[in-house]
Amino acid sequence: MSEHPRQKVIVVGTGPVGALAALYAAGRGDDVEVYELRSDLRDPSTTPLNFTKSINLALSERGINSMRHTRCEGLIDAVLAETIPMHGRMIHGRRQGGALYQESQEYDVHHRFIRAVDRAGLNKRLLDSLEKMPNVTLHFNHKLTSADFKKNVAWFEQRGHAPKTDHAQNPEQASLSKSEQRRAREIEVSFDLLLGADGAHSATRYHLMKFARLNYQQEYIDTLWCEFLIPPSPDGGFRISPNHLHIWPGGEFMFIAIPSLDKSFTCTLFAPSTCFADLSENPETHLLPFFEKNFPGVSPDLIDPTDLEDQFTHNPHLPLISIKCTPYHHSSSVVILGDAAHAMVPFYGQGMNAGLEDVRVLFDFLDAHGVYDPTISTTPSARAQARAKALEEYTMQRTPDASSINDLALRNYTEMRASVKSPIYRLRKWIEESVDKYLPSLGWSTQYSRVSFENERYSEVEKAVQRQGRILSAVLGLSLAGLVGFGGTSLWRWNHARPTGRWATKWLLWAAKRTEEFAR
C-alpha cells in the first residue's frame, strides 16, 4: 500500500495564530511553508505591526486549550512557565475625602484565573517549536502580492534587504531605495491549502475577495490608545500587585496595567480621539492634571511625571478597529483565521485567544471530515472534497461565534471603564456567582467566566447570558411586584394625598430602570 501523500500547506503570517496553525498542520504530517511580511519576529529589532515593543496579552482557557492540542510535547508547559497569573481586576480610585483606594474583584467564584503573557515571548516559543520540525520551512521578508485560489498558486515578493519595520498598511515601503526595490524578486508557490493569518489588514483576505462573495464590515471606534510603562520598584520588585489586571476607570477614559516578568507593568491609556487631541496640544501642562483627576495614584506615584509626558509624546496614538466578514474560505484552497477574519477591540482580552481557538476548531473540522484519514482521502480529489466540506462547516460555525465575541468586546469597554464601580453590576455578579457556587446543577455562570474559563461557543455564551438576564429581570420584577402589592394601597393614597408622596412614583421608575440594567 502506497504512503498517504502529504498536503502542501502555506501559512501566511507568523504571529501566534499563524505559528500555531503551522504547528497543527505540521503535526499532522503536512509539508508546511510559512511566509512572513516582516523579518524574523524573534529578532528584537523587528517592530511589531502596531509599532510597539512591549505587548502584554491576556492568555485564557481558549488559547491554552488550543495550544494543548498541538501534538508538540512540552510546548504548553514552556509557555505557561513564562506567564503571570491574574486572579482578578484591581480597581483604583479616590474616595470623596481624597484618600486613594484599591479594590480587588476576583474574576471567578471557583478561583480560576487568566495569565499575563508577553507576545514576543509566546511568539518565540511557537516559532522555535516550528523550526525544529523537519517538514516546516520559514520564509521571512516575503510579501503576498497575488493569489489564484482556483489554480492554488500564490506569488510572494521576496525582500531580502527590506527594513524590519515593514507594515501591512504601508506595503510600498517608501523608505526603500530604487535599487533595493528593483532587487526584490517575485516567487511562485503552489499549494493545496493556504491559511491566512496575516492580521487585520490581511493581504490574504484582500485576494480572497476576488474569488468569494465576501461580505465585509469594518469599524473604527472613537477611541485611541497609547502605551505606557510602570518600571520596577527601586529594589527590583513590583510596585503594585502582580496578580491583578489593574484598572483606573474614568467613565469616558480608562487606564490599565498588566504585569510583566521583568517586574514592570505594560500600561494602556484608552480615551476618545478628542481627548488625545486636547492633551497633545500642550502635554506639559495638560497631561499630569488629567491623570491626577481621572487616574489617581498613577503619577507621580507609579510613573514619574517626566516619564509620563515623554511616553505620551513619543509612543504612537493608535486606533482600534473591529472587523467582521464572511465567508472565511473559498472552496478547498484557502481560509482566513484570527484578526484576518475577525479583528476585535481588546477589551475582553479575547483577540489572540479567539484566533488560537480558530486553529483548533478548523483542524477539528479537517479531522472530522477525514482530510488526514487515508481511508477517506484516498486521492487528491477526494481530499480536496473533504477539505471543502470542512472549510464550509468552519465558516458556518465560526462566523456567528466571531460576531458574538466582537460585540461582547465592544460592550465590555463600558463595563471596564464605568460599570465596575456600579452597585448594580456588583449585585448581578454576586447573584450569578452565588447561584453558580451553591446551585451548580442550574448551570449558571457569569459572562466573564463563560468567555474566559470555558470553551463554550461564543454565540452560545451570549445566548446563555441573555437568558440569565431575563430570568434575573423576571425575579426582580416579581419581587418588586410583591412589594408594590403589599404596600400599594398605602402608597397610592399617600402619593395622592401629599405632594411629597410622589417619591413613591419616582422610586418605582428608578426600580424599573435598575431591573432593565439587570436584564442587560
Tab-separated table of N, CA, C and O in Angstrom, residues 14-66:
chain	number	residue	atom	x	y	z
A	14	THR	N	3.309	34.941	10.721
A	14	THR	CA	3.985	34.162	11.768
A	14	THR	C	3.704	34.709	13.160
A	14	THR	O	4.489	34.510	14.085
A	15	GLY	N	2.588	35.424	13.318
A	15	GLY	CA	2.164	35.786	14.661
A	15	GLY	C	1.722	34.537	15.409
A	15	GLY	O	1.830	33.415	14.887
A	16	PRO	N	1.216	34.671	16.634
A	16	PRO	CA	0.817	33.488	17.397
A	16	PRO	C	-0.185	32.595	16.668
A	16	PRO	O	-0.073	31.369	16.727
A	17	VAL	N	-1.163	33.188	15.970
A	17	VAL	CA	-2.175	32.381	15.283
A	17	VAL	C	-1.565	31.637	14.105
A	17	VAL	O	-1.785	30.434	13.926
A	18	GLY	N	-0.793	32.333	13.272
A	18	GLY	CA	-0.165	31.676	12.131
A	18	GLY	C	0.810	30.595	12.556
A	18	GLY	O	0.846	29.498	11.969
A	19	ALA	N	1.601	30.874	13.592
A	19	ALA	CA	2.570	29.883	14.066
A	19	ALA	C	1.862	28.652	14.615
A	19	ALA	O	2.284	27.509	14.373
A	20	LEU	N	0.765	28.857	15.360
A	20	LEU	CA	0.031	27.713	15.889
A	20	LEU	C	-0.607	26.907	14.759
A	20	LEU	O	-0.595	25.663	14.780
A	21	ALA	N	-1.150	27.595	13.749
A	21	ALA	CA	-1.741	26.886	12.606
A	21	ALA	C	-0.693	26.034	11.902
A	21	ALA	O	-0.966	24.895	11.491
A	22	ALA	N	0.509	26.565	11.763
A	22	ALA	CA	1.584	25.801	11.131
A	22	ALA	C	1.950	24.575	11.966
A	22	ALA	O	2.222	23.497	11.424
A	23	LEU	N	1.944	24.727	13.293
A	23	LEU	CA	2.239	23.581	14.160
A	23	LEU	C	1.177	22.497	14.031
A	23	LEU	O	1.495	21.298	13.989
A	24	TYR	N	-0.075	22.887	13.968
A	24	TYR	CA	-1.158	21.915	13.798
A	24	TYR	C	-0.988	21.154	12.483
A	24	TYR	O	-1.127	19.927	12.440
A	25	ALA	N	-0.722	21.889	11.400
A	25	ALA	CA	-0.584	21.239	10.092
A	25	ALA	C	0.638	20.328	10.055
A	25	ALA	O	0.567	19.184	9.564
A	26	ALA	N	1.750	20.820	10.567
A	26	ALA	CA	2.976	20.026	10.559
A	26	ALA	C	2.823	18.780	11.420
A	26	ALA	O	3.321	17.705	11.078
A	27	GLY	N	2.122	18.925	12.556
A	27	GLY	CA	1.911	17.778	13.426
A	27	GLY	C	1.074	16.699	12.798
A	27	GLY	O	1.102	15.540	13.245
A	28	ARG	N	0.317	17.024	11.755
A	28	ARG	CA	-0.486	16.042	11.036
A	28	ARG	C	0.216	15.538	9.785
A	28	ARG	O	-0.396	14.829	8.971
A	29	GLY	N	1.471	15.926	9.618
A	29	GLY	CA	2.271	15.400	8.522
A	29	GLY	C	2.295	16.213	7.269
A	29	GLY	O	2.891	15.809	6.259
A	30	ASP	N	1.673	17.394	7.252
A	30	ASP	CA	1.686	18.235	6.057
A	30	ASP	C	3.078	18.813	5.817
A	30	ASP	O	3.855	19.036	6.758
A	31	ASP	N	3.382	19.071	4.558
A	31	ASP	CA	4.554	19.880	4.213
A	31	ASP	C	4.139	21.346	4.357
A	31	ASP	O	3.224	21.808	3.658
A	32	VAL	N	4.777	22.061	5.259
A	32	VAL	CA	4.331	23.404	5.633
A	32	VAL	C	5.382	24.435	5.262
A	32	VAL	O	6.565	24.285	5.607
A	33	GLU	N	4.929	25.468	4.566
A	33	GLU	CA	5.780	26.626	4.279
A	33	GLU	C	5.113	27.852	4.887
A	33	GLU	O	3.932	28.103	4.656
A	34	VAL	N	5.868	28.586	5.682
A	34	VAL	CA	5.344	29.754	6.391
A	34	VAL	C	5.990	31.005	5.827
A	34	VAL	O	7.223	31.081	5.731
A	35	TYR	N	5.160	31.971	5.453
A	35	TYR	CA	5.648	33.206	4.844
A	35	TYR	C	5.255	34.402	5.714
A	35	TYR	O	4.104	34.514	6.150
A	36	GLU	N	6.213	35.292	5.941
A	36	GLU	CA	6.000	36.449	6.805
A	36	GLU	C	6.491	37.713	6.116
A	36	GLU	O	7.580	37.738	5.530
A	37	LEU	N	5.654	38.755	6.163
A	37	LEU	CA	5.984	40.042	5.560
A	37	LEU	C	7.217	40.675	6.183
A	37	LEU	O	8.053	41.263	5.498
A	38	ARG	N	7.331	40.533	7.508
A	38	ARG	CA	8.420	41.193	8.231
A	38	ARG	C	9.622	40.274	8.387
A	38	ARG	O	9.608	39.125	7.964
A	39	SER	N	10.647	40.793	9.032
A	39	SER	CA	11.794	39.960	9.386
A	39	SER	C	11.401	39.016	10.515
A	39	SER	O	10.291	39.086	11.046
A	40	ASP	N	12.312	38.165	10.903
A	40	ASP	CA	12.066	37.189	11.962
A	40	ASP	C	11.592	37.907	13.224
A	40	ASP	O	12.295	38.769	13.769
A	41	LEU	N	10.405	37.540	13.704
A	41	LEU	CA	9.828	38.220	14.867
A	41	LEU	C	10.599	37.932	16.147
A	41	LEU	O	10.400	38.611	17.155
A	42	ARG	N	11.498	36.958	16.118
A	42	ARG	CA	12.331	36.685	17.286
A	42	ARG	C	13.494	37.660	17.391
A	42	ARG	O	14.160	37.722	18.435
A	43	ASP	N	13.746	38.386	16.330
A	43	ASP	CA	14.796	39.408	16.328
A	43	ASP	C	14.281	40.635	17.079
A	43	ASP	O	13.261	41.215	16.698
A	44	PRO	N	14.938	41.047	18.169
A	44	PRO	CA	14.447	42.195	18.945
A	44	PRO	C	14.311	43.473	18.140
A	44	PRO	O	13.538	44.363	18.515
A	45	SER	N	15.017	43.576	17.021
A	45	SER	CA	14.945	44.802	16.228
A	45	SER	C	13.740	44.828	15.289
A	45	SER	O	13.461	45.846	14.660
A	46	THR	N	13.011	43.709	15.200
A	46	THR	CA	11.812	43.679	14.360
A	46	THR	C	10.655	44.310	15.112
A	46	THR	O	10.274	43.844	16.188
A	47	THR	N	10.092	45.362	14.556
A	47	THR	CA	8.994	46.069	15.209
A	47	THR	C	7.671	45.377	14.908
A	47	THR	O	7.376	45.093	13.752
A	48	PRO	N	6.855	45.107	15.943
A	48	PRO	CA	5.534	44.508	15.686
A	48	PRO	C	4.674	45.405	14.814
A	48	PRO	O	4.964	46.585	14.614
A	49	LEU	N	3.569	44.844	14.335
A	49	LEU	CA	2.726	45.561	13.387
A	49	LEU	C	2.131	46.841	13.948
A	49	LEU	O	1.776	47.743	13.206
A	50	ASN	N	1.980	46.927	15.274
A	50	ASN	CA	1.407	48.151	15.831
A	50	ASN	C	2.488	49.109	16.321
A	50	ASN	O	2.203	50.042	17.060
A	51	PHE	N	3.748	48.839	15.931
A	51	PHE	CA	4.860	49.744	16.199
A	51	PHE	C	5.211	49.859	17.679
A	51	PHE	O	5.865	50.799	18.090
A	52	THR	N	4.779	48.939	18.517
A	52	THR	CA	5.131	48.974	19.919
A	52	THR	C	5.959	47.746	20.254
A	52	THR	O	5.817	46.692	19.646
A	53	LYS	N	6.825	47.882	21.239
A	53	LYS	CA	7.764	46.818	21.572
A	53	LYS	C	7.239	45.871	22.644
A	53	LYS	O	7.416	44.672	22.572
A	54	SER	N	6.647	46.390	23.702
A	54	SER	CA	6.321	45.578	24.872
A	54	SER	C	4.820	45.324	24.938
A	54	SER	O	4.086	46.072	25.562
A	55	ILE	N	4.386	44.283	24.266
A	55	ILE	CA	2.962	43.962	24.214
A	55	ILE	C	2.680	42.814	25.172
A	55	ILE	O	3.159	41.695	24.980
A	56	ASN	N	1.916	43.079	26.207
A	56	ASN	CA	1.451	42.029	27.107
A	56	ASN	C	0.010	41.685	26.753
A	56	ASN	O	-0.807	42.562	26.520
A	57	LEU	N	-0.277	40.410	26.738
A	57	LEU	CA	-1.602	39.948	26.372
A	57	LEU	C	-2.178	39.089	27.483
A	57	LEU	O	-1.447	38.576	28.339
A	58	ALA	N	-3.496	38.929	27.467
A	58	ALA	CA	-4.165	38.050	28.420
A	58	ALA	C	-4.378	36.693	27.764
A	58	ALA	O	-5.026	36.585	26.719
A	59	LEU	N	-3.821	35.671	28.358
A	59	LEU	CA	-3.976	34.301	27.865
A	59	LEU	C	-4.981	33.585	28.761
A	59	LEU	O	-4.802	33.539	29.986
A	60	SER	N	-6.036	33.049	28.172
A	60	SER	CA	-7.068	32.378	28.955
A	60	SER	C	-7.323	30.969	28.395
A	60	SER	O	-6.617	30.502	27.510
A	61	GLU	N	-8.335	30.310	28.935
A	61	GLU	CA	-8.561	28.886	28.672
A	61	GLU	C	-8.624	28.545	27.187
A	61	GLU	O	-8.073	27.524	26.760
A	62	ARG	N	-9.278	29.358	26.383
A	62	ARG	CA	-9.431	29.015	24.962
A	62	ARG	C	-8.072	28.931	24.267
A	62	ARG	O	-7.823	28.014	23.467
A	63	GLY	N	-7.203	29.890	24.548
A	63	GLY	CA	-5.881	29.866	23.950
A	63	GLY	C	-5.038	28.727	24.481
A	63	GLY	O	-4.330	28.039	23.729
A	64	ILE	N	-5.107	28.508	25.802
A	64	ILE	CA	-4.343	27.427	26.422
A	64	ILE	C	-4.802	26.079	25.879
A	64	ILE	O	-3.983	25.216	25.523
A	65	ASN	N	-6.102	25.875	25.815
A	65	ASN	CA	-6.652	24.614	25.311
A	65	ASN	C	-6.224	24.360	23.867
A	65	ASN	O	-5.930	23.218	23.480
A	66	SER	N	-6.163	25.418	23.079
A	66	SER	CA	-5.758	25.259	21.677
A	66	SER	C	-4.294	24.860	21.573
A	66	SER	O	-3.919	24.047	20.712
